[in-house]
Coordinates of C-alpha atoms and ligand atoms in Angstrom, one line a residue:
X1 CA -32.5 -47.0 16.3
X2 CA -33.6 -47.4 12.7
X3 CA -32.2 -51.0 12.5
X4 CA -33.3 -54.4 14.4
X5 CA -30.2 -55.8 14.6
X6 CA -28.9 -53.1 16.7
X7 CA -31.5 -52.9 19.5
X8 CA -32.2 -56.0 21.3
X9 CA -28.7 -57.4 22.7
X10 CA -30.4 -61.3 23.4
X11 CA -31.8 -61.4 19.6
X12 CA -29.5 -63.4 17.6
X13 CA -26.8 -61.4 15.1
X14 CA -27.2 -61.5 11.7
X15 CA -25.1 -63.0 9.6
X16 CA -22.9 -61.8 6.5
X17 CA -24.9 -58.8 6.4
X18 CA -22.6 -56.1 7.6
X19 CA -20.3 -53.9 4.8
X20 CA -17.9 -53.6 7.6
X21 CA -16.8 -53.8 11.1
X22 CA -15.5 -51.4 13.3
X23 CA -13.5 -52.4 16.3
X24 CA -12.6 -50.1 18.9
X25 CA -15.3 -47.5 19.7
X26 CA -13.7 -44.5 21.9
X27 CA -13.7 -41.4 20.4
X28 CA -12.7 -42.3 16.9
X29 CA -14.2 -45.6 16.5
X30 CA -17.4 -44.6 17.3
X31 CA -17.6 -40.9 15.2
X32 CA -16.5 -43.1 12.3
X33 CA -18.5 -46.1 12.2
X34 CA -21.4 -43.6 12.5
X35 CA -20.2 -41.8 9.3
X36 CA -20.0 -45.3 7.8
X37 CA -23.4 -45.6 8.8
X38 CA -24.7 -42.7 7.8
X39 CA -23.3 -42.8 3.9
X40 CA -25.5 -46.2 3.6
X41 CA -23.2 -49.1 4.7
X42 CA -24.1 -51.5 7.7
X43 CA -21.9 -51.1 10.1
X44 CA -21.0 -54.2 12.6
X45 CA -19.8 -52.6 16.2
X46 CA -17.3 -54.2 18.3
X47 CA -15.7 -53.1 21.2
X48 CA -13.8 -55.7 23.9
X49 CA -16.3 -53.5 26.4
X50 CA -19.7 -54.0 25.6
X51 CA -20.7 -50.8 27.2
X52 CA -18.8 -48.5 24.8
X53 CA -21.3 -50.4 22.0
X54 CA -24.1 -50.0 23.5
X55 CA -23.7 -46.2 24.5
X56 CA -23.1 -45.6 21.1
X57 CA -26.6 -47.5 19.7
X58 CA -27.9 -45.9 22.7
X59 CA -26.8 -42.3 21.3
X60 CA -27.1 -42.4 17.9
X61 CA -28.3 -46.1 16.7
X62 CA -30.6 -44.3 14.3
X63 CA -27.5 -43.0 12.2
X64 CA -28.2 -46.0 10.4
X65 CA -27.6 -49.6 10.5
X66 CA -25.7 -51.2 12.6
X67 CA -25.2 -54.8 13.4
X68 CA -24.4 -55.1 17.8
X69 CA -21.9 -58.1 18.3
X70 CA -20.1 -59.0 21.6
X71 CA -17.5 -61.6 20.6
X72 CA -14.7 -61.2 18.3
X73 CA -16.6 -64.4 16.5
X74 CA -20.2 -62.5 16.5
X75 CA -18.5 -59.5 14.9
X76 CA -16.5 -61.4 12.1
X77 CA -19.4 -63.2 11.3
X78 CA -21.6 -60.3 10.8
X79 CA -19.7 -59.2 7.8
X80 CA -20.1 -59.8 3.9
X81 CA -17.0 -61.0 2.3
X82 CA -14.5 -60.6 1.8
X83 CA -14.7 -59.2 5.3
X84 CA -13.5 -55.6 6.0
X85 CA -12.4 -54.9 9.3
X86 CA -11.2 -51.4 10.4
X87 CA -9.5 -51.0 13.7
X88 CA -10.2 -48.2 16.0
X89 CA -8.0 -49.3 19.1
X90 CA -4.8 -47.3 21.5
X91 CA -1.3 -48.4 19.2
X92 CA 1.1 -50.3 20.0
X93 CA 0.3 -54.0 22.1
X94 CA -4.1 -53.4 22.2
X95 CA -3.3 -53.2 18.2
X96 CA -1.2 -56.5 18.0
X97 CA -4.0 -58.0 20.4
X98 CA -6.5 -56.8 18.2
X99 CA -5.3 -58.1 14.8
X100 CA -3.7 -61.6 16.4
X101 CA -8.1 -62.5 17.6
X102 CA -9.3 -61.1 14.6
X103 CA -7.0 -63.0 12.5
X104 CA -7.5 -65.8 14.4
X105 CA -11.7 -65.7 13.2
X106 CA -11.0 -64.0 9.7
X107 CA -10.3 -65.8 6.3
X108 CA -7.9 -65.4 3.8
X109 CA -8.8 -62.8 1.2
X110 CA -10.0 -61.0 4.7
X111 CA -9.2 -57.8 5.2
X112 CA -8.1 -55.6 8.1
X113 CA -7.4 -52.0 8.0
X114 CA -5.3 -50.5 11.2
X115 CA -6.8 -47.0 11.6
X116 CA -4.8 -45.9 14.7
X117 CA -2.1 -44.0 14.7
X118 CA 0.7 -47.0 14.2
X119 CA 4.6 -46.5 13.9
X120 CA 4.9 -47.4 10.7
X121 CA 7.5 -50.0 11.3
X122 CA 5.2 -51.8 13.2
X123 CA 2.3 -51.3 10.2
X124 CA 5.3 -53.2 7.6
X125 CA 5.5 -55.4 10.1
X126 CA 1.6 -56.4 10.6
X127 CA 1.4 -56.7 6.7
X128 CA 4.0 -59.3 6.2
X129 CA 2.9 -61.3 9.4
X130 CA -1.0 -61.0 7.8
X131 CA -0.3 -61.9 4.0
X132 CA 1.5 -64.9 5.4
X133 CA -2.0 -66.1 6.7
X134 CA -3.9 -65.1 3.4
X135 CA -5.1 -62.0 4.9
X136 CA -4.7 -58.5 3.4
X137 CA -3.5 -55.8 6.3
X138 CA -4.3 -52.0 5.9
X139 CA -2.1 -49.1 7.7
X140 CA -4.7 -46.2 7.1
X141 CA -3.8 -43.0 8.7
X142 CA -6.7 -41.1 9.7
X143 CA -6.8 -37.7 10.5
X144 CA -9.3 -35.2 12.0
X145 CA -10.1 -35.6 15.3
X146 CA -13.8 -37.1 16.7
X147 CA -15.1 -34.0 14.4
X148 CA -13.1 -35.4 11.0
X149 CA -13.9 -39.1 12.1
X150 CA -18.0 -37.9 12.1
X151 CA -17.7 -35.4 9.1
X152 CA -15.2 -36.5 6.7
X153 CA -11.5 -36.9 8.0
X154 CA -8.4 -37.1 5.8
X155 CA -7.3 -41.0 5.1
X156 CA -4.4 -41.9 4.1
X157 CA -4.0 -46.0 3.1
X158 CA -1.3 -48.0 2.6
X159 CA -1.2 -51.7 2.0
X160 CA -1.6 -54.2 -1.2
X161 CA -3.3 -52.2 -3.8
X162 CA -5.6 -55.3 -4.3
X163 CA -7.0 -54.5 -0.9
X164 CA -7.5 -51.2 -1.8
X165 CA -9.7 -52.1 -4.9
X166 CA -12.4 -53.4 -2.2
X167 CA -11.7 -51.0 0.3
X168 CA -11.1 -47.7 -1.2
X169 CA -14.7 -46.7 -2.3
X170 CA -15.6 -47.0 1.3
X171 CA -12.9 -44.7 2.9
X172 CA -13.4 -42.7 0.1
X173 CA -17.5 -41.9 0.9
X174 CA -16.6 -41.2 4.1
X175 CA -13.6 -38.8 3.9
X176 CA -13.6 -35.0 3.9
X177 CA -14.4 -33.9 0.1
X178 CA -12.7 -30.6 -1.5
X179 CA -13.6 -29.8 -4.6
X180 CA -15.2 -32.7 -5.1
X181 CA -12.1 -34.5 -4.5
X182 CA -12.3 -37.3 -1.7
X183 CA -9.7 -36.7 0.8
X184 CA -8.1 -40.2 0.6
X185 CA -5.9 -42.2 -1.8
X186 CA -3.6 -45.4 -1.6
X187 CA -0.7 -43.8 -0.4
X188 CA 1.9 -47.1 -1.3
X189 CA 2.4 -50.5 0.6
X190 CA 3.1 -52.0 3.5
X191 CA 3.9 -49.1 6.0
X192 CA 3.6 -45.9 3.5
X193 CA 0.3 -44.8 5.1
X194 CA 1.0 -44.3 8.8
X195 CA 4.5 -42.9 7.9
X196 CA 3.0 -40.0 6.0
X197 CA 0.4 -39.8 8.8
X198 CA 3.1 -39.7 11.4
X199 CA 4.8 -36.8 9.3
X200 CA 1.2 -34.9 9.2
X201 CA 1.2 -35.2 12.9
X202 CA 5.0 -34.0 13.0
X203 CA 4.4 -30.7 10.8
X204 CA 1.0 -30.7 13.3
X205 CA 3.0 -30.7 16.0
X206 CA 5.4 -27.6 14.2
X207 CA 2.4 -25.6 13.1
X208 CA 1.0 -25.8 17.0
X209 CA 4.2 -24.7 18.1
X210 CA 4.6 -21.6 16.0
X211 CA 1.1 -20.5 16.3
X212 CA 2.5 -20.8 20.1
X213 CA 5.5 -18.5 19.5
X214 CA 3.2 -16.1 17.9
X215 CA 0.7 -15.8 20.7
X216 CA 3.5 -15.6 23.2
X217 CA 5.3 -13.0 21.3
X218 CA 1.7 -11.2 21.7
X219 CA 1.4 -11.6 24.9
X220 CA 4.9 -10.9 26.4
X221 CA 6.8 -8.6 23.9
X222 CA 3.4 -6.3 22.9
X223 CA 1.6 -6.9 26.3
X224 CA -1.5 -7.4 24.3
X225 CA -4.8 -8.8 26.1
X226 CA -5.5 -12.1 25.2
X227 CA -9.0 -11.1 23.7
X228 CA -7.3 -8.9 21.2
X229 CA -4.8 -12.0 19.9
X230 CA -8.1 -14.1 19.6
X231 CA -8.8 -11.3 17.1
X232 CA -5.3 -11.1 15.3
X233 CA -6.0 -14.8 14.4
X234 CA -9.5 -14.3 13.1
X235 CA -8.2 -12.0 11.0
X236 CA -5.0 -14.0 9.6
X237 CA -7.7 -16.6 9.1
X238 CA -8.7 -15.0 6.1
X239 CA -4.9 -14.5 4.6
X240 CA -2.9 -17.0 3.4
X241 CA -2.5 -18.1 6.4
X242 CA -6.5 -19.6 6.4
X243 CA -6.3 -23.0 8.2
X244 CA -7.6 -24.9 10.9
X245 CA -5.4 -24.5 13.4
X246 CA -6.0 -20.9 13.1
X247 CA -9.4 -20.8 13.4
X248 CA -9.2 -22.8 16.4
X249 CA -6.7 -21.3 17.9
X250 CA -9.0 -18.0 17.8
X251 CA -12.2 -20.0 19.3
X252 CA -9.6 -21.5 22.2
X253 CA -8.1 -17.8 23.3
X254 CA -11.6 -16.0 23.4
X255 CA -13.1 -18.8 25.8
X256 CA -13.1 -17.5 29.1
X257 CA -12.7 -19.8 32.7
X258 CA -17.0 -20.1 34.1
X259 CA -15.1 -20.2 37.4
X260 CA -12.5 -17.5 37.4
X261 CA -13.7 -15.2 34.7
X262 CA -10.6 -15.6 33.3
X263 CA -9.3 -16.2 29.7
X264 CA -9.0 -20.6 29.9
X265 CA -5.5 -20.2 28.6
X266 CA -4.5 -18.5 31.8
X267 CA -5.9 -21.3 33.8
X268 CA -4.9 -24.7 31.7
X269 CA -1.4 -25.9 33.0
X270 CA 1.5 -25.4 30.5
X271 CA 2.7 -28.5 30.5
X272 CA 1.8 -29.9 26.8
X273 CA 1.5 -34.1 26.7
X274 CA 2.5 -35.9 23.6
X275 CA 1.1 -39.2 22.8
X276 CA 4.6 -40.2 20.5
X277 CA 3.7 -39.3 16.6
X278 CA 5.7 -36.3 16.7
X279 CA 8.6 -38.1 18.8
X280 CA 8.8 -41.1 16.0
X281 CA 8.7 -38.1 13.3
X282 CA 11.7 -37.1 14.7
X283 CA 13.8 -40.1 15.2
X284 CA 13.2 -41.3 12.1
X285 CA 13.9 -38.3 10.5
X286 CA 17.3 -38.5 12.8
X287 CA 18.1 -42.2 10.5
X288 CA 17.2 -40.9 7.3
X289 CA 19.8 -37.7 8.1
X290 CA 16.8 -35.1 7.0
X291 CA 16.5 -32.1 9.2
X292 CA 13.3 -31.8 10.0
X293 CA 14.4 -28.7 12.4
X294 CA 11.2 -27.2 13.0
X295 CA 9.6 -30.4 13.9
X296 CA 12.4 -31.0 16.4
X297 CA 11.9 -27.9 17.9
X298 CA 8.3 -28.3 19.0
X299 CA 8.7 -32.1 20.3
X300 CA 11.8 -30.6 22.4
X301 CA 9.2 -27.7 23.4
X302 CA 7.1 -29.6 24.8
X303 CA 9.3 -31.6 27.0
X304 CA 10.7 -28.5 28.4
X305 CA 7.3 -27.5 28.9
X306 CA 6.6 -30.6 30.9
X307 CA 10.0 -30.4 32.7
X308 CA 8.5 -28.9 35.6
X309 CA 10.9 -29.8 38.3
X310 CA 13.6 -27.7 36.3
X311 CA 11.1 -25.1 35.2
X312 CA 10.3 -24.4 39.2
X313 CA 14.5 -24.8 39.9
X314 CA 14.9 -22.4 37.3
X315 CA 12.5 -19.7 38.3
X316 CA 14.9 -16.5 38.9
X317 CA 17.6 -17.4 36.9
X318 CA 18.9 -14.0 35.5
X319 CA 17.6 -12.3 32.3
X320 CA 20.6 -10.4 31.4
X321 CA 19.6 -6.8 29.8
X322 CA 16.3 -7.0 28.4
X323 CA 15.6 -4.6 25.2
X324 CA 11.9 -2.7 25.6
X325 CA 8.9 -3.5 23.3
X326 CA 8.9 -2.6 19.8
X327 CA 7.4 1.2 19.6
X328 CA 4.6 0.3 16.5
X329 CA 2.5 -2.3 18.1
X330 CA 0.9 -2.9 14.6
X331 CA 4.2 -3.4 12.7
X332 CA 5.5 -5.5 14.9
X333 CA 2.1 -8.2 14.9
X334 CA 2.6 -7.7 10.4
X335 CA 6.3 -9.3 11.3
X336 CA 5.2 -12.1 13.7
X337 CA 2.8 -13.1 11.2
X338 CA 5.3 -13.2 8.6
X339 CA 7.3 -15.1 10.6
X340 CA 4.5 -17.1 11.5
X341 CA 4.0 -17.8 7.6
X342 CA 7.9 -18.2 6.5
X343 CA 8.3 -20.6 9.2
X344 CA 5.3 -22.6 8.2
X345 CA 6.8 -23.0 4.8
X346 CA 10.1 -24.3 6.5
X347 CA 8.2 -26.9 8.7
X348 CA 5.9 -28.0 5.8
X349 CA 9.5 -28.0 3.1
X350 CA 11.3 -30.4 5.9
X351 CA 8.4 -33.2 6.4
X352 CA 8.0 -33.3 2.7
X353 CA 11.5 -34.1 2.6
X354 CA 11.1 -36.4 5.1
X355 CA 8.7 -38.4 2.9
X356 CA 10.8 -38.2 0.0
X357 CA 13.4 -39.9 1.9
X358 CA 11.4 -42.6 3.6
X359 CA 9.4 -42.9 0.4
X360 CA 13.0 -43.9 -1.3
X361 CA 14.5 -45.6 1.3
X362 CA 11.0 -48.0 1.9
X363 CA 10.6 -48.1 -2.1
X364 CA 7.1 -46.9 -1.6
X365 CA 7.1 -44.0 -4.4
X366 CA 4.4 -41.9 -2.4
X367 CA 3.1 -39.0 -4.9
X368 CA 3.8 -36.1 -2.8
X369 CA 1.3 -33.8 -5.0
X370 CA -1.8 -36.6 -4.4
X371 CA -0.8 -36.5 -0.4
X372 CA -1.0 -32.6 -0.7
X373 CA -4.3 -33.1 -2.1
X374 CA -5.7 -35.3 0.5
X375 CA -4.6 -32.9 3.4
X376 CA -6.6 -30.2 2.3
X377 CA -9.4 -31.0 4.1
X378 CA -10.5 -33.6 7.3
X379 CA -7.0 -33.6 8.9
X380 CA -5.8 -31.4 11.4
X381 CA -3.2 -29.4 9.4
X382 CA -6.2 -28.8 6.8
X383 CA -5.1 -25.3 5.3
X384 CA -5.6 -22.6 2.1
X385 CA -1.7 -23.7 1.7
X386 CA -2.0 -27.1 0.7
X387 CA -3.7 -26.1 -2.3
X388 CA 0.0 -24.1 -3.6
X389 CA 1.4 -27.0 -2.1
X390 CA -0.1 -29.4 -4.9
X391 CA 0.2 -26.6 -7.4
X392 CA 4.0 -26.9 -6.7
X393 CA 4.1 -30.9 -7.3
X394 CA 1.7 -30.5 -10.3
X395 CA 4.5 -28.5 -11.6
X396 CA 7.3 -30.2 -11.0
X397 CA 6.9 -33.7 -9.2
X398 CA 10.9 -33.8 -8.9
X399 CA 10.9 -30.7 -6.7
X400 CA 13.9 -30.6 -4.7
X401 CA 12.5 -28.2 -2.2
X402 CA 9.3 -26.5 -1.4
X403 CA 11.4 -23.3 -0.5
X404 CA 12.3 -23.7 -3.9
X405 CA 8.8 -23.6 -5.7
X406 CA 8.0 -20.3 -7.2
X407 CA 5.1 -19.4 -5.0
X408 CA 7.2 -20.4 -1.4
X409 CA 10.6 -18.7 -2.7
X410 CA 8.8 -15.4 -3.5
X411 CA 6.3 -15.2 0.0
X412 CA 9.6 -16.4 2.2
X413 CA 11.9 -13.9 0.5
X414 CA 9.0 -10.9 0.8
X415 CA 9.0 -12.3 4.5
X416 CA 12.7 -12.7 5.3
X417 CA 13.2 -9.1 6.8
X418 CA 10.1 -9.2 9.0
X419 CA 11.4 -12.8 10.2
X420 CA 14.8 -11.8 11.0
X421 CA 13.0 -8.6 13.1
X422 CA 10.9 -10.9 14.9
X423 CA 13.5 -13.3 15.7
X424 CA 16.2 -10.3 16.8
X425 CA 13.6 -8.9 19.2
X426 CA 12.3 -12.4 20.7
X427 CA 16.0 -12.6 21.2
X428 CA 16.9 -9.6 23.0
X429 CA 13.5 -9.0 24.7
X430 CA 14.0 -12.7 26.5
X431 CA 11.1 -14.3 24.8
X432 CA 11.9 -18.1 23.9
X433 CA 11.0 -18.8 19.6
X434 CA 13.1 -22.0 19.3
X435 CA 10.9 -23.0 15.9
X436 CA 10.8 -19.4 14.4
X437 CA 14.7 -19.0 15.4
X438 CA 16.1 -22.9 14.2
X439 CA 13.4 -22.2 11.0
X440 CA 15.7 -18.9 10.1
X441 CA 18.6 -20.6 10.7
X442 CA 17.6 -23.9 8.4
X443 CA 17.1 -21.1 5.6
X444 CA 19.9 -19.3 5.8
X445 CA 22.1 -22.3 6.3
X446 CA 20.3 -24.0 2.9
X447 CA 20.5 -21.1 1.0
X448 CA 24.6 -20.3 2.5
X449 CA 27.1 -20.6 -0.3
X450 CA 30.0 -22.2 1.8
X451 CA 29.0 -24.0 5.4
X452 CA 31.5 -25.0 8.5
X453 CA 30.5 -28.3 7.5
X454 CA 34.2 -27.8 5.9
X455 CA 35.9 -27.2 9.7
X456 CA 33.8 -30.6 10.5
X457 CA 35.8 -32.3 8.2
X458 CA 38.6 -31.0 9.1
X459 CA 38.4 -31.8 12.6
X460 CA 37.4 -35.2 12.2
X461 CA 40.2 -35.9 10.0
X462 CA 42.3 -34.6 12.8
X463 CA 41.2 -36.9 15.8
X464 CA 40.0 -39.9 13.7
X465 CA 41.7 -39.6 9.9
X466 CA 38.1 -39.7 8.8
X467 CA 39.7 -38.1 5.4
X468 CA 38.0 -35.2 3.8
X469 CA 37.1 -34.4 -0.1
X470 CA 38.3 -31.2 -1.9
X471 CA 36.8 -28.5 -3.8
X472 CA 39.6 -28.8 -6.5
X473 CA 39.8 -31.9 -6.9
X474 CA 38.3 -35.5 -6.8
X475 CA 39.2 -37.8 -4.6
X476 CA 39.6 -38.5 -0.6
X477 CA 42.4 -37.1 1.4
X478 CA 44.1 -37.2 4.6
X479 CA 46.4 -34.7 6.6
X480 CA 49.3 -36.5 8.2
X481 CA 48.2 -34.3 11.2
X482 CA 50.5 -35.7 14.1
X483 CA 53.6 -36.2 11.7
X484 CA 55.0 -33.3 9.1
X485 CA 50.9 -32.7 8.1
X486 CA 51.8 -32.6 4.2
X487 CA 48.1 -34.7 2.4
X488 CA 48.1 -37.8 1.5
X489 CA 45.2 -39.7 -0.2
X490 CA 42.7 -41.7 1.5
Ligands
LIG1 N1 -8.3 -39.1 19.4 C1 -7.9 -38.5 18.3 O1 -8.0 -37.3 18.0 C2 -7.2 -39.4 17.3 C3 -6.8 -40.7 17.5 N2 -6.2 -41.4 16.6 C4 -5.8 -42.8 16.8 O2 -7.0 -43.6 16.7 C5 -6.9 -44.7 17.7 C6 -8.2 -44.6 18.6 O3 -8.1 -43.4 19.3 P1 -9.2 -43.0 20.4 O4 -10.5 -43.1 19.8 O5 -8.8 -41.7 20.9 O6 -9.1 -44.1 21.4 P2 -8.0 -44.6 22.4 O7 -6.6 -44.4 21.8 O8 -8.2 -43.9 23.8 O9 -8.3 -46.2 22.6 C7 -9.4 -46.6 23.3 C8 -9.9 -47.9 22.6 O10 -9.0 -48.9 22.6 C9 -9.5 -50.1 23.1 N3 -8.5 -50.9 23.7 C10 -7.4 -50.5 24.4 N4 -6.7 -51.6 24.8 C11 -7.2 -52.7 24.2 C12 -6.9 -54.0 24.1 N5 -5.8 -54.5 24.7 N6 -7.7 -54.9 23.4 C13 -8.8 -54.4 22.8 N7 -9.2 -53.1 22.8 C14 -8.4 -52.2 23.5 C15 -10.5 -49.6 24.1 O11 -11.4 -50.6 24.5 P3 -12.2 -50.5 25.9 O12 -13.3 -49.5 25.7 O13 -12.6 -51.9 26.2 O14 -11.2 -49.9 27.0 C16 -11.1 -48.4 23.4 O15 -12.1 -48.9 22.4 C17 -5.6 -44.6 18.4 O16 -4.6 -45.4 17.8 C18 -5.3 -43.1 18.2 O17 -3.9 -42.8 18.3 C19 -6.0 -41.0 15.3 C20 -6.4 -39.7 15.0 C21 -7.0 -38.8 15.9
LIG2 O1 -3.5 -38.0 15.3 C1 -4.0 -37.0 15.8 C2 -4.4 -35.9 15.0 O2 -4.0 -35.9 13.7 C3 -4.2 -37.0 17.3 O3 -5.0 -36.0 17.7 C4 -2.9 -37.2 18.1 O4 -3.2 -37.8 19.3 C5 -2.3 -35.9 18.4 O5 -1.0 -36.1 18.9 P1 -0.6 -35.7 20.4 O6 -1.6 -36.3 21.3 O7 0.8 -36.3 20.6 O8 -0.6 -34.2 20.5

């Protein structure tokens, strides 16, 4: 410990002194305030156990400085002003908690940034409860893990842009850099940041679920050994498919059990967990009516996967006629990973809608090309791709689609074959691709001239008169369906 103020827990705290607080020092809180620390700034510690604050001074107190404060009042008082505040803590009621005692010792012009992963709705809430007492309020997604938190993780801010003025050179020193581009920006207000953060955890949740199809296709269609998929992914690591979840997904399948000798992925229950980002991704892609399919798809995954009562119930339940493995080995791993790759672009196109949508309906205006940009490194969905990604919004902000962007159209079409084989043989070989198979069917239902949207309509109009619109004509009609059926207008 480099600093006086953070070794002796009896000496008094100094005052005023501290750039700014961090509150809430588990994994993320702690990996961040030392990477505050460690770019220059004096960092006040707070945790409501004292224990997690001193393990860390304990650790790694000579990262820098930091200022040791056991009381809400200690740790509000150890900071300059106007005070800057950033929140570490689990979402939902420890974050109300959190803000209501800090607010309670802050003053107005204060500010507080919300780091966790909030539901936005929540985060527009907070703001508007905050500026009513003075106080500026902060919904800062942060991505990247305890790694990204340490080394640079992606930020993404929203709130009053005056609040961003004071704290935006600090997130921005601490973020992952690419090409000498910080990887944080002020997203919009109120709750723009941790809505787009909730979509990067959505698409994260749609790129771990195809990666998943792609191993499984490996391992139960091509009977490969897991050691040998470790090694298709390092090598599709340096395609365009190059991201992190790639390269980690190579270092988890090559580890093998100490105790069994076997690969750890044959050992680890299948049951994934979900902590609810991907879940509020969904629903609230469900209210703004965007189909964010492949995002679905892996949320619904993982339930089944932790269905386990009906997954032991179901055990037996007949195959029908299973088709044998494809002959060429080789060919068949070139199509999985241009399914793999096509149904990236899908998940990627649909949460980029989703943004558009809640960037509209919120009035937020969230640049899609400068979130692109700050998702190319520190966050979990880091990738080579995000870089076409903001080439695509560079060229035309008003994009309607990112299946429709030059580079996207021309790798998906180059793909589509490949992705149809991959899906047909899942199919018939008994091998379940819910994202790669709803991901085909998006694309060929956006790109299908004439949809049985049109027998809907019909339908509806039948049971409930909901009236219908024609292709010849303006207007809204109505079949007289339980009397001579002739159309009236609606
Ligand atoms: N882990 C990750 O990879 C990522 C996490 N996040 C988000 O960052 C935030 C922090 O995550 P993580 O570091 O994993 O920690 P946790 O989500 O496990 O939260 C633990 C911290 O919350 C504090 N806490 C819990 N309840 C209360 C309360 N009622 N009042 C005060 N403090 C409380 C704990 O204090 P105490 O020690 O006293 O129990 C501890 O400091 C979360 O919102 C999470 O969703 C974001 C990106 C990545
Ligand atoms: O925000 C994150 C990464 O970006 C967290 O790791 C998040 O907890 C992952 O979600 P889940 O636990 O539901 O898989």
């Amino acid at each position: 410990m480099n600093s006086p103020s953070s070794s002796a827990s009896s000496s008094p705290v100094p005052t005023g002194t501290a750039q700014i607080g961090v509150t809430g020092l588990a994994v993320m809180g702690s990996n961040i305030a030392r990477n505050f620390a460690s770019h220059g700034y004096t960092v006040a510690l707070h945790n409501r156990s004292i224990a997690k604050t001193d393990a860390l001074l304990e650790k790694h107190g000579d990262d820098g400085d930091f200022v040791r404060t056991e009381t809400v009042e200690e740790f509000v008082g150890a900071l300059e002003r106007p005070r800057r505040v950033l929140i570490m803590v689990q979402a939902g009621a420890a974050t109300d908690a959190v803000i209501n005692e800090l607010a309670d010792a802050m003053e107005a012009g204060d500010i507080i940034i919300d780091g966790g992963n909030a539901l936005y709705t929540d985060t527009i809430r907070r703001e508007a409860a905050m500026a009513e007492r003075g106080l500026l309020f902060i919904g800062a997604g942060i991505s990247g893990g305890e790694e990204g938190a340490l080394n640079g993780p992606s930020i993404m801010p929203g709130g009053p842009a005056k609040s961003y003025e004071s704290v935006g050179p600090l997130l921005e020193a601490v973020a992952a850099q690419v090409d000498g581009e910080p990887c944080c920006t002020h997203i919009g207000p109120d709750g723009s940041g941790h809505f787009v953060k909730m979509v990067h955890n959505g698409i994260e949740y749609a790129d771990m679920q195809l990666i998943g199809e792609a191993y499984d296709l490996m391992r139960r269609a091509l009977d490969l050994p897991v050691a040998e998929i470790a090694d298709v992914f390092r090598e599709w690591n340096s395609t365009e498919l190059e991201s992190y979840l790639i390269e980690i997904t190579a270092e988890v399948l090559s580890q093998v059990d100490a105790e069994t000798g076997k690969p750890l992925v044959d050992v680890i229950v299948d049951e994934a967990g979900q902590k609810g980002t991907g879940r509020w991704t969904v629903k609230a892609a469900l209210d703004l009516g965007i189909p964010t399919t492949g995002i679905a798809e892996a949320v619904f995954a993982r339930a089944l996967s932790s269905s386990t009562s009906q997954r032991t119930a179901a055990q037996g339940l007949a195959s029908g006629t299973l088709s044998a493995a494809p002959a060429d080995k080789k060919a068949f791993v070139d199509d999985i990973k241009a399914a793999l790759y096509a149904s990236k672009v899908v998940a990627y196109a649909q949460g980029f809608d989703e943004i558009s949508a809640g960037s509209a309906e919120y009035g937020w205006n969230v640049d899609r090309g400068s979130l692109a940009t700050i998702w190319r490194g520190g966050c979990i969905i880091r990738a080579q791709f995000l870089n076409r990604i903001r080439e695509a919004y560079a060229t035309d902000p008003e994009l309607p689609s990112l299946l429709l962007a030059p580079y996207f159209r021309e790798a998906v079409e180059n793909g589509v074959d490949a992705w149809r084989r991959v899906v047909a043989t899942a199919t018939t070989m008994g091998v379940p691709v819910p994202a790669f198979a709803s991901s085909l069917s998006y694309y060929d239902a956006l790109r299908s001239e004439r949809l049985p949207a049109a027998l809907t309509q019909g339908l509806r109009d039948f049971f409930g008169a909901h009236t219908y619109k024609r292709v010849d004509k303006p207007g809204t009609f109505h079949t007289l369906w339980s009397e001579d059926r002739s159309e009236v207008e609606a």
